[in-house]
Amino acid sequence: MKRENVLVSEDALARQREFEAKIKEMFTAREAHPVACVDTFGCQQNVADGQKLMGMLADCGFTFTEDPKEADLVILNTCAVREHAEQRVFGNLGILTHTKKENPEQVICLCGCMAQEERVSQRVKESYRHVDLVFGPHALWKFPELLWQVYETRKRVFAVDNEDGTIAEGIPVVLEKGVKAWVSIMYGCNNFCSYCIVPYVRGRERSRDPQCVLQEVRELVEAGYKDITLLGQNVNSYGNDLGLDYHFPDLLEDIDKIPGEYLIRFMSSHPKDATNRLFDVMAKCPHVAKQLHLPFQSGNDRVLKEMNRRYTREQYLAEINYAKKVMPGLVLTSDVIIGFPGETEAEAMDTVSLVEEVGFDALFTFIYSPRPGTKAAAMPDPATRAEKQKWFDKLLEVQNANSAKLHAAYVGKTVRVLVDGESDDENFPLSSRTEGNRLVRLKGGKDLIGKFMDVKVTDSNTWALYGEPV
Ligand code: SAM
Ligand code: SF4
Ligand code: F3S
């Protein structure tokens, strides 16, 4: 893709700010105070998109509610990664027929990854006639224009063209209060893992200009954000499309030079593109958290090949070993799929044995969910759900025992944490995170929120550590 085709022009973005002003004027003329409910599903990338939607709505004069019954405008910002996520959204869409009956002026929008799937937009067109606006991730930057179209014409609007995708800089955002922030450094995915829908709905890989990323991180640090996560489907291919010979480790090194007290994390990393240089840079940069989320998906080479992951078990283990060598105490997490089409029990147990061998601090575990349109969805899938569940339970058993063991090793030690909010445990009313992103429930007063501090770990279980300030 040519860079000039990837970047949305400043003129086009300025036009969107004009549509925002028109919508605001319309409400002012009606002496109305519009309220929006933005409900986001899925990954952090979608959360970051939700913050942009809220930024554009704030510019249109909206305030926010979490209750769709109170809202003049409801947005479901959806995820398509597994069938369950989609079913939830259709359920929520069904419920919105009632809120719209109560308030016929209510505008209902469906956006995000599901909206980009033709199968979904067709179904909404035919069977969910109360939905006014449907747009995919590619049209997010045009949201003010699309919304204006809905208000002006009162007709249903669908903006779901299939395209490679663009980059729109400078969209306003409403950030979450607190210490955590997310920065997308790239969009899209070129990897086409055979089970995954993301490349079909998020378009091709495109990297943001390094200066734009650096400026955004600088502003977040100055605004007091202390735990910043860089986002991309595969951050290790950051820069490959820029033609600058500037890659992810270069970006990390440059971000690390930004002065301040903060931590940088990133996700996700694809093992096929992770390099020793990345781990060396992580090791030497003080702001970069010594935590690595490196999804391996399967511990069996045949399954990895069918998944189109393009690395072997041995290569994955070599990366982990090198990373552990240069960063002793590195906290490791990963994503795993059990029950890929054609996977046998022995192959699933290879995944379990890899989990035992590596000793991950935590895992995100999924049972394979067929996504229509992907290569894997057409593969024979003879194992029953009950068999897959049995393998999955075994995996959880091994992982839970390991998490509990690793957490128990913290007890009695003093660790540095960032206090990030309140917890729901009255004996340990604060929530905090170690550099490795382990949860520590903490004794202490609310005045500690937002601070880095040393705490002594007094207890632990599979999911959390418990401690008190020293
Ligand atoms: N780009 C990231 C990567 O490659 O590590 C992953 C992004 S995906 C949104 C998050 C996780 O969802 C994947 O790592 C995978 O484990 C899981 N996933 C993706 N498609 C799936 C499917 N069809 N069924 C079950 N899990 C799936
Ligand atoms: Fe999906 Fe693979 Fe891309 Fe991750 S790298 S988003 S799993 S296709
Ligand atoms: Fe994220 Fe779900 Fe889309 S995981 S990229 S919101 S399909």
XYZ file of C-alpha atoms and ligand atoms in Angstrom:
512
model
C 0.000 0.000 0.000
C 1.321 3.468 -0.857
C 1.805 5.659 2.220
C -0.266 8.513 0.726
C -3.182 6.101 0.334
C -2.803 4.910 3.922
C -2.857 8.304 5.636
C -6.217 10.080 5.804
C -5.622 13.678 4.663
C -5.856 16.595 7.060
C -8.609 18.090 4.890
C -10.700 14.947 5.187
C -10.225 14.940 8.963
C -11.069 18.656 9.207
C -14.338 17.900 7.392
C -15.211 15.419 10.131
C -14.704 18.146 12.749
C -17.216 20.219 10.720
C -19.799 17.431 10.915
C -19.240 17.310 14.681
C -19.959 21.049 14.861
C -23.165 20.578 12.798
C -24.430 17.865 15.134
C -23.624 20.007 18.160
C -25.465 22.972 16.620
C -28.480 20.796 15.881
C -28.759 19.777 19.549
C -28.127 23.335 20.765
C -30.949 24.596 18.536
C -33.250 21.962 20.055
C -32.006 22.884 23.563
C -31.259 19.183 23.991
C -28.477 17.628 26.084
C -27.727 14.391 24.257
C -26.449 11.364 26.154
C -24.597 8.397 24.632
C -23.923 4.849 25.812
C -20.809 3.268 24.260
C -20.498 -0.455 24.981
C -17.193 -1.959 23.890
C -16.442 -5.692 23.557
C -13.197 -7.493 22.649
C -9.554 -6.546 22.845
C -7.675 -3.410 23.897
C -7.551 -2.266 20.293
C -11.328 -2.053 20.430
C -11.136 -0.252 23.782
C -8.844 2.298 22.130
C -11.384 2.642 19.278
C -14.145 3.127 21.874
C -12.164 6.031 23.347
C -12.069 7.642 19.892
C -15.824 7.164 19.426
C -16.360 8.861 22.779
C -13.943 11.647 21.817
C -15.901 12.361 18.635
C -19.209 12.192 20.515
C -17.928 14.586 23.191
C -17.085 17.017 20.378
C -20.691 16.614 19.142
C -21.918 17.720 22.581
C -22.721 14.304 24.084
C -22.232 13.294 27.696
C -22.113 9.616 28.673
C -24.108 6.994 30.527
C -23.684 3.259 31.028
C -27.425 2.657 30.885
C -28.830 2.240 27.345
C -32.323 3.108 28.646
C -31.135 6.654 29.414
C -29.282 7.114 26.139
C -30.222 9.080 23.022
C -27.550 7.150 21.172
C -26.305 3.604 21.813
C -23.158 2.172 20.235
C -22.222 -1.481 20.364
C -18.504 -1.623 19.504
C -18.180 -5.319 18.763
C -15.690 -8.184 18.594
C -15.796 -11.079 16.097
C -12.994 -13.269 17.380
C -15.165 -16.083 18.760
C -18.767 -17.163 18.225
C -19.665 -16.505 21.853
C -18.683 -12.819 21.520
C -20.988 -12.504 18.503
C -23.916 -14.201 20.199
C -23.677 -11.768 23.111
C -23.885 -8.842 20.726
C -26.952 -10.225 18.941
C -28.508 -10.713 22.380
C -27.786 -7.103 23.298
C -29.117 -5.887 19.961
C -32.354 -7.763 20.690
C -32.693 -6.003 24.061
C -32.327 -2.624 22.348
C -35.648 -3.136 20.518
C -37.258 -2.379 23.905
C -35.271 0.780 24.645
C -36.083 2.022 21.156
C -39.784 1.291 21.650
C -39.667 3.472 24.779
C -37.715 6.167 22.962
C -38.324 6.022 19.168
C -35.832 8.856 18.631
C -33.023 6.700 20.005
C -30.218 6.093 17.472
C -28.643 2.618 17.575
C -25.214 1.959 16.052
C -23.325 -1.272 15.517
C -19.604 -0.936 14.815
C -16.319 -2.754 15.367
C -15.084 -6.041 13.955
C -18.439 -7.835 13.673
C -19.917 -4.970 11.692
C -17.200 -5.456 9.061
C -18.342 -9.041 8.376
C -20.709 -9.151 5.415
C -22.665 -12.013 6.949
C -23.356 -9.833 10.009
C -24.218 -6.602 8.220
C -26.654 -8.513 5.966
C -28.328 -10.117 8.984
C -28.662 -6.720 10.683
C -30.020 -5.178 7.491
C -32.712 -7.843 7.224
C -33.574 -8.796 10.791
C -32.544 -5.961 13.122
C -34.370 -3.069 11.555
C -34.100 -0.891 14.660
C -30.361 -0.493 14.046
C -29.746 2.886 12.359
C -26.023 2.873 11.632
C -23.597 0.031 10.894
C -19.921 0.760 10.250
C -16.721 -1.283 10.376
C -13.308 -0.335 11.802
C -12.289 1.141 8.418
C -14.996 3.801 8.644
C -14.395 4.752 12.293
C -12.758 8.070 11.439
C -15.852 9.024 9.372
C -18.229 8.441 12.276
C -19.287 12.138 12.596
C -20.265 12.239 8.920
C -22.173 8.953 9.136
C -24.002 10.085 12.258
C -24.933 13.379 10.632
C -26.310 11.417 7.689
C -28.532 9.435 10.084
C -29.824 12.586 11.804
C -30.351 14.432 8.542
C -32.008 11.703 6.485
C -33.452 9.471 9.239
C -32.565 6.581 6.941
C -30.459 3.578 7.858
C -26.760 3.950 6.978
C -24.344 1.075 6.252
C -20.604 1.829 5.841
C -19.008 -1.585 5.636
C -16.941 -1.540 2.430
C -14.133 -4.036 2.414
C -10.810 -2.183 2.184
C -7.166 -2.481 3.202
C -7.565 0.264 5.807
C -6.121 3.671 6.595
C -4.485 5.614 9.417
C -6.264 8.696 10.754
C -4.173 10.766 13.166
C -5.508 13.320 15.620
C -8.996 11.879 16.266
C -10.171 13.275 19.633
C -10.307 10.773 22.511
C -11.909 10.442 25.927
C -9.314 8.615 28.021
C -10.086 6.435 30.998
C -9.315 8.143 34.287
C -6.462 6.596 36.226
C -2.964 5.421 35.465
C -3.431 3.076 32.483
C -3.445 4.077 28.847
C -3.302 2.298 25.503
C -1.551 3.462 22.352
C -2.154 1.731 19.028
C 1.144 1.762 17.170
C -0.179 -0.104 14.153
C -3.427 -1.418 12.734
C -4.472 -4.536 10.831
C -2.830 -7.912 10.420
C -1.104 -9.694 7.515
C -0.642 -13.066 9.136
C -3.843 -14.921 8.305
C -3.543 -17.547 11.011
C -6.003 -20.076 9.628
C -8.456 -19.840 12.563
C -8.557 -16.060 12.856
C -11.033 -13.483 11.564
C -8.987 -10.401 12.481
C -7.141 -9.954 9.138
C -10.498 -10.023 7.322
C -12.073 -7.308 9.432
C -9.103 -5.097 10.332
C -7.352 -4.935 6.951
C -3.644 -4.957 6.149
C -0.816 -4.057 8.497
C -0.050 -0.350 8.636
C 2.286 1.346 11.084
C 1.796 4.797 12.543
C 4.536 7.315 12.018
C 7.087 6.942 14.871
C 6.933 10.674 15.654
C 3.139 10.472 16.150
C 3.541 7.521 18.534
C 6.357 9.235 20.474
C 4.331 12.434 20.783
C 1.285 10.535 22.048
C 3.321 8.657 24.684
C 5.008 11.916 25.753
C 1.606 13.572 26.217
C 0.273 10.610 28.202
C 3.298 10.623 30.516
C 2.929 14.391 31.012
C -0.784 13.884 31.800
C 0.189 11.454 34.587
C -0.430 8.065 32.936
C 2.053 5.582 34.369
C 1.236 2.225 32.800
C 1.161 2.532 29.019
C 0.578 -0.406 26.686
C 1.553 -0.270 23.014
C -0.949 -2.135 20.861
C -0.829 -4.016 17.598
C -1.867 -7.483 16.422
C 1.825 -8.190 15.894
C 3.967 -5.331 17.196
C 7.064 -7.180 15.987
C 6.262 -6.254 12.417
C 5.938 -2.561 13.327
C 7.724 -0.422 10.765
C 7.977 -3.039 8.007
C 5.683 -0.893 5.851
C 7.349 2.450 6.632
C 10.426 2.044 4.420
C 12.539 3.766 7.100
C 14.562 0.818 8.388
C 12.965 1.621 11.739
C 11.462 -1.307 13.644
C 9.772 -2.134 16.921
C 12.961 -2.318 19.031
C 13.933 1.148 17.674
C 10.565 2.500 18.747
C 10.929 0.968 22.219
C 14.391 2.504 22.606
C 13.089 5.937 21.597
C 10.054 5.752 23.892
C 12.295 4.705 26.757
C 14.183 8.011 26.429
C 11.032 9.982 27.353
C 11.696 11.219 30.903
C 9.268 10.364 33.708
C 8.136 7.632 36.087
C 6.160 5.187 33.968
C 6.166 1.649 32.548
C 5.801 0.603 28.923
C 4.203 -2.714 27.973
C 3.204 -4.048 24.579
C 0.935 -6.664 23.016
C 0.785 -8.813 21.060
C 4.078 -10.206 19.864
C 4.155 -12.874 17.197
C 6.855 -15.499 17.844
C 7.706 -15.711 14.141
C 8.923 -12.094 14.233
C 10.303 -11.801 17.775
C 14.085 -11.305 17.704
C 16.898 -11.496 20.222
C 17.391 -7.785 19.597
C 13.868 -7.143 20.916
C 14.703 -9.010 24.136
C 18.067 -7.223 24.453
C 16.346 -3.845 24.092
C 13.676 -4.812 26.640
C 16.411 -5.876 29.052
C 18.321 -2.616 28.858
C 15.431 -0.099 28.804
C 14.395 0.829 32.360
C 10.889 1.986 31.392
C 10.072 -1.249 29.560
C 8.293 -3.703 31.893
C 10.004 -7.063 32.141
C 6.843 -8.793 31.016
C 6.253 -10.607 27.758
C 2.968 -11.719 26.230
C 4.061 -14.157 23.520
C 1.109 -16.231 22.231
C 2.139 -19.724 21.149
C -1.392 -21.139 20.419
C -0.239 -24.775 20.225
C 2.686 -26.879 21.422
C 2.470 -29.301 18.491
C 4.314 -28.676 15.225
C 1.687 -30.240 12.946
C -1.051 -28.118 14.494
C 1.133 -24.999 14.361
C 1.633 -25.621 10.648
C -2.104 -26.054 10.046
C -2.666 -22.863 12.012
C -0.223 -21.092 9.659
C 1.779 -19.774 12.598
C 5.153 -20.212 10.868
C 7.303 -21.249 13.839
C 7.954 -24.554 15.581
C 7.742 -25.568 19.216
C 11.545 -25.663 19.306
C 11.875 -22.140 17.893
C 9.330 -20.840 20.391
C 11.177 -22.438 23.310
C 14.495 -21.030 22.078
C 13.000 -17.516 22.110
C 11.608 -17.959 25.596
C 14.926 -19.300 26.861
C 16.843 -16.374 25.414
C 14.357 -13.858 26.827
C 14.581 -15.478 30.263
C 18.373 -15.488 30.062
C 18.647 -11.742 29.378
C 15.760 -10.867 31.733
C 15.899 -13.044 34.852
C 12.539 -12.838 36.616
C 10.708 -12.087 33.341
C 6.939 -12.523 33.712
C 5.539 -14.587 30.835
C 1.988 -14.874 29.540
C 0.515 -16.408 26.392
C -2.611 -17.275 24.389
C -3.547 -20.892 23.674
C -6.204 -22.560 21.545
C -7.409 -26.055 22.379
C -9.413 -28.133 19.893
C -8.197 -26.726 16.565
C -9.847 -28.761 13.744
C -8.230 -32.184 13.511
C -6.265 -31.814 16.750
C -5.859 -35.160 18.556
C -5.644 -35.737 22.284
C -1.891 -36.392 22.008
C -1.442 -33.094 20.140
C -3.457 -31.190 22.740
C -1.256 -32.785 25.429
C 1.793 -31.358 23.600
C 0.281 -27.949 24.350
C -0.140 -28.931 28.002
C 3.468 -30.140 28.162
C 4.725 -26.879 26.683
C 2.815 -25.006 29.379
C 4.480 -27.203 32.003
C 7.889 -26.713 30.456
C 7.756 -22.918 30.182
C 5.976 -22.155 33.453
C 3.825 -19.196 32.354
C 2.684 -16.768 35.044
C -0.765 -16.644 33.410
C -2.467 -17.892 30.264
C -5.401 -16.783 28.137
C -6.988 -20.070 27.121
C -9.602 -20.593 24.427
C -11.509 -23.506 22.950
C -11.405 -23.229 19.156
C -14.404 -21.430 17.701
C -15.017 -21.705 13.934
C -15.140 -18.309 12.197
C -17.007 -18.437 8.882
C -14.773 -17.361 6.001
C -11.492 -18.482 7.584
C -9.494 -21.430 6.249
C -9.851 -23.491 9.439
C -13.647 -23.196 9.406
C -13.654 -25.453 6.311
C -11.399 -28.132 7.873
C -12.833 -31.414 9.190
C -13.264 -31.181 12.968
C -13.997 -34.678 14.279
C -13.279 -34.215 18.027
C -16.406 -33.701 20.112
C -17.005 -30.702 22.339
C -16.824 -32.996 25.394
C -13.376 -34.283 24.356
C -12.106 -30.748 23.786
C -13.497 -29.697 27.153
C -11.580 -32.537 28.836
C -8.286 -31.404 27.226
C -9.084 -27.811 28.125
C -9.741 -28.727 31.775
C -6.403 -30.529 31.909
C -4.682 -27.426 30.563
C -6.359 -25.226 33.177
C -5.432 -27.622 35.953
C -1.753 -27.485 34.991
C -1.773 -23.725 34.527
C -3.637 -22.982 37.764
C -1.197 -25.106 39.759
C 1.669 -23.267 38.126
C 0.223 -19.800 38.702
C -0.377 -20.708 42.356
C 3.212 -21.961 42.691
C 4.741 -18.873 41.067
C 2.561 -16.578 43.168
C 3.473 -18.415 46.390
C 7.151 -17.719 45.664
C 6.437 -13.978 46.085
C 5.271 -14.388 49.702
C 7.696 -12.747 52.123
C 9.338 -10.709 49.356
C 9.199 -6.965 48.840
C 8.098 -5.901 45.347
C 7.565 -2.565 43.644
C 3.984 -1.960 42.509
C 1.892 0.728 40.885
C -1.343 1.292 42.820
C -4.007 1.500 40.104
C -7.338 1.685 41.920
C -9.658 0.219 44.502
C -10.357 -3.493 44.940
C -13.592 -5.202 46.000
C -11.918 -6.840 49.026
C -12.544 -4.830 52.183
C -9.466 -6.246 53.948
C -7.268 -5.319 50.998
C -9.045 -2.267 49.594
C -6.470 -1.305 46.958
C -5.542 -2.908 43.669
C -1.995 -2.659 42.362
C 0.216 -4.260 39.728
C 3.810 -5.428 39.806
C 6.100 -4.521 36.933
C 5.247 -7.966 35.538
C 1.522 -7.022 35.704
C 0.680 -9.468 38.534
C -2.281 -8.271 40.607
C -1.482 -7.366 44.233
C -4.420 -6.617 46.528
C -3.158 -4.163 49.063
C -3.841 -2.706 52.485
C -3.767 1.088 52.591
C -5.674 4.297 51.933
C -6.985 5.726 48.666
C -4.310 8.444 48.765
C -1.855 5.801 47.489
C -3.699 5.400 44.169
C -1.488 6.471 41.285
C 1.782 5.900 43.171
C 4.651 3.498 42.668
C 5.632 1.950 45.998
C 7.362 -0.988 47.690
C 5.057 -3.543 49.263
C 5.639 -6.706 51.223
C 3.746 -9.718 49.875
C 1.995 -11.502 52.765
C -0.209 -14.054 50.986
C -1.146 -15.380 47.547
C -3.481 -17.637 45.574
C -3.839 -18.696 41.921
C -5.099 -15.329 40.767
C -3.554 -12.690 43.002
C -0.977 -11.648 45.571
C -1.833 -9.876 48.842
C 0.382 -7.326 50.540
C 0.981 -4.253 52.626
C 3.094 -1.142 52.122
C 6.543 -1.331 53.713
N -2.668 -10.962 17.214
C -2.602 -11.689 18.400
C -1.628 -12.809 18.256
O -1.403 -13.318 17.181
O -1.137 -13.213 19.287
C -3.904 -12.294 18.795
C -5.127 -11.537 18.651
S -6.594 -12.466 18.923
C -7.592 -11.113 18.989
C -6.470 -13.029 20.589
C -6.468 -14.498 20.758
O -7.714 -15.025 20.432
C -5.512 -15.256 19.873
O -4.199 -15.221 20.331
C -6.090 -16.652 19.898
O -5.556 -17.394 20.968
C -7.562 -16.396 20.145
N -8.358 -16.712 18.947
C -8.321 -16.124 17.742
N -9.194 -16.719 16.902
C -9.780 -17.722 17.588
C -10.761 -18.710 17.268
N -11.286 -18.794 16.054
N -11.133 -19.575 18.240
C -10.604 -19.512 19.470
N -9.682 -18.605 19.827
C -9.263 -17.714 18.900
Fe -5.150 -13.326 14.254
Fe -2.816 -14.433 13.754
Fe -3.226 -11.890 13.109
Fe -3.022 -12.606 15.666
S -1.407 -12.752 14.129
S -4.563 -11.260 14.753
S -3.978 -14.606 15.673
S -4.219 -13.640 12.210
Fe -10.071 -7.282 18.847
Fe -12.137 -8.866 18.660
Fe -11.566 -7.276 16.689
S -10.285 -9.336 19.636
S -9.388 -6.957 16.758
S -12.161 -6.692 18.743
S -12.219 -9.364 16.504
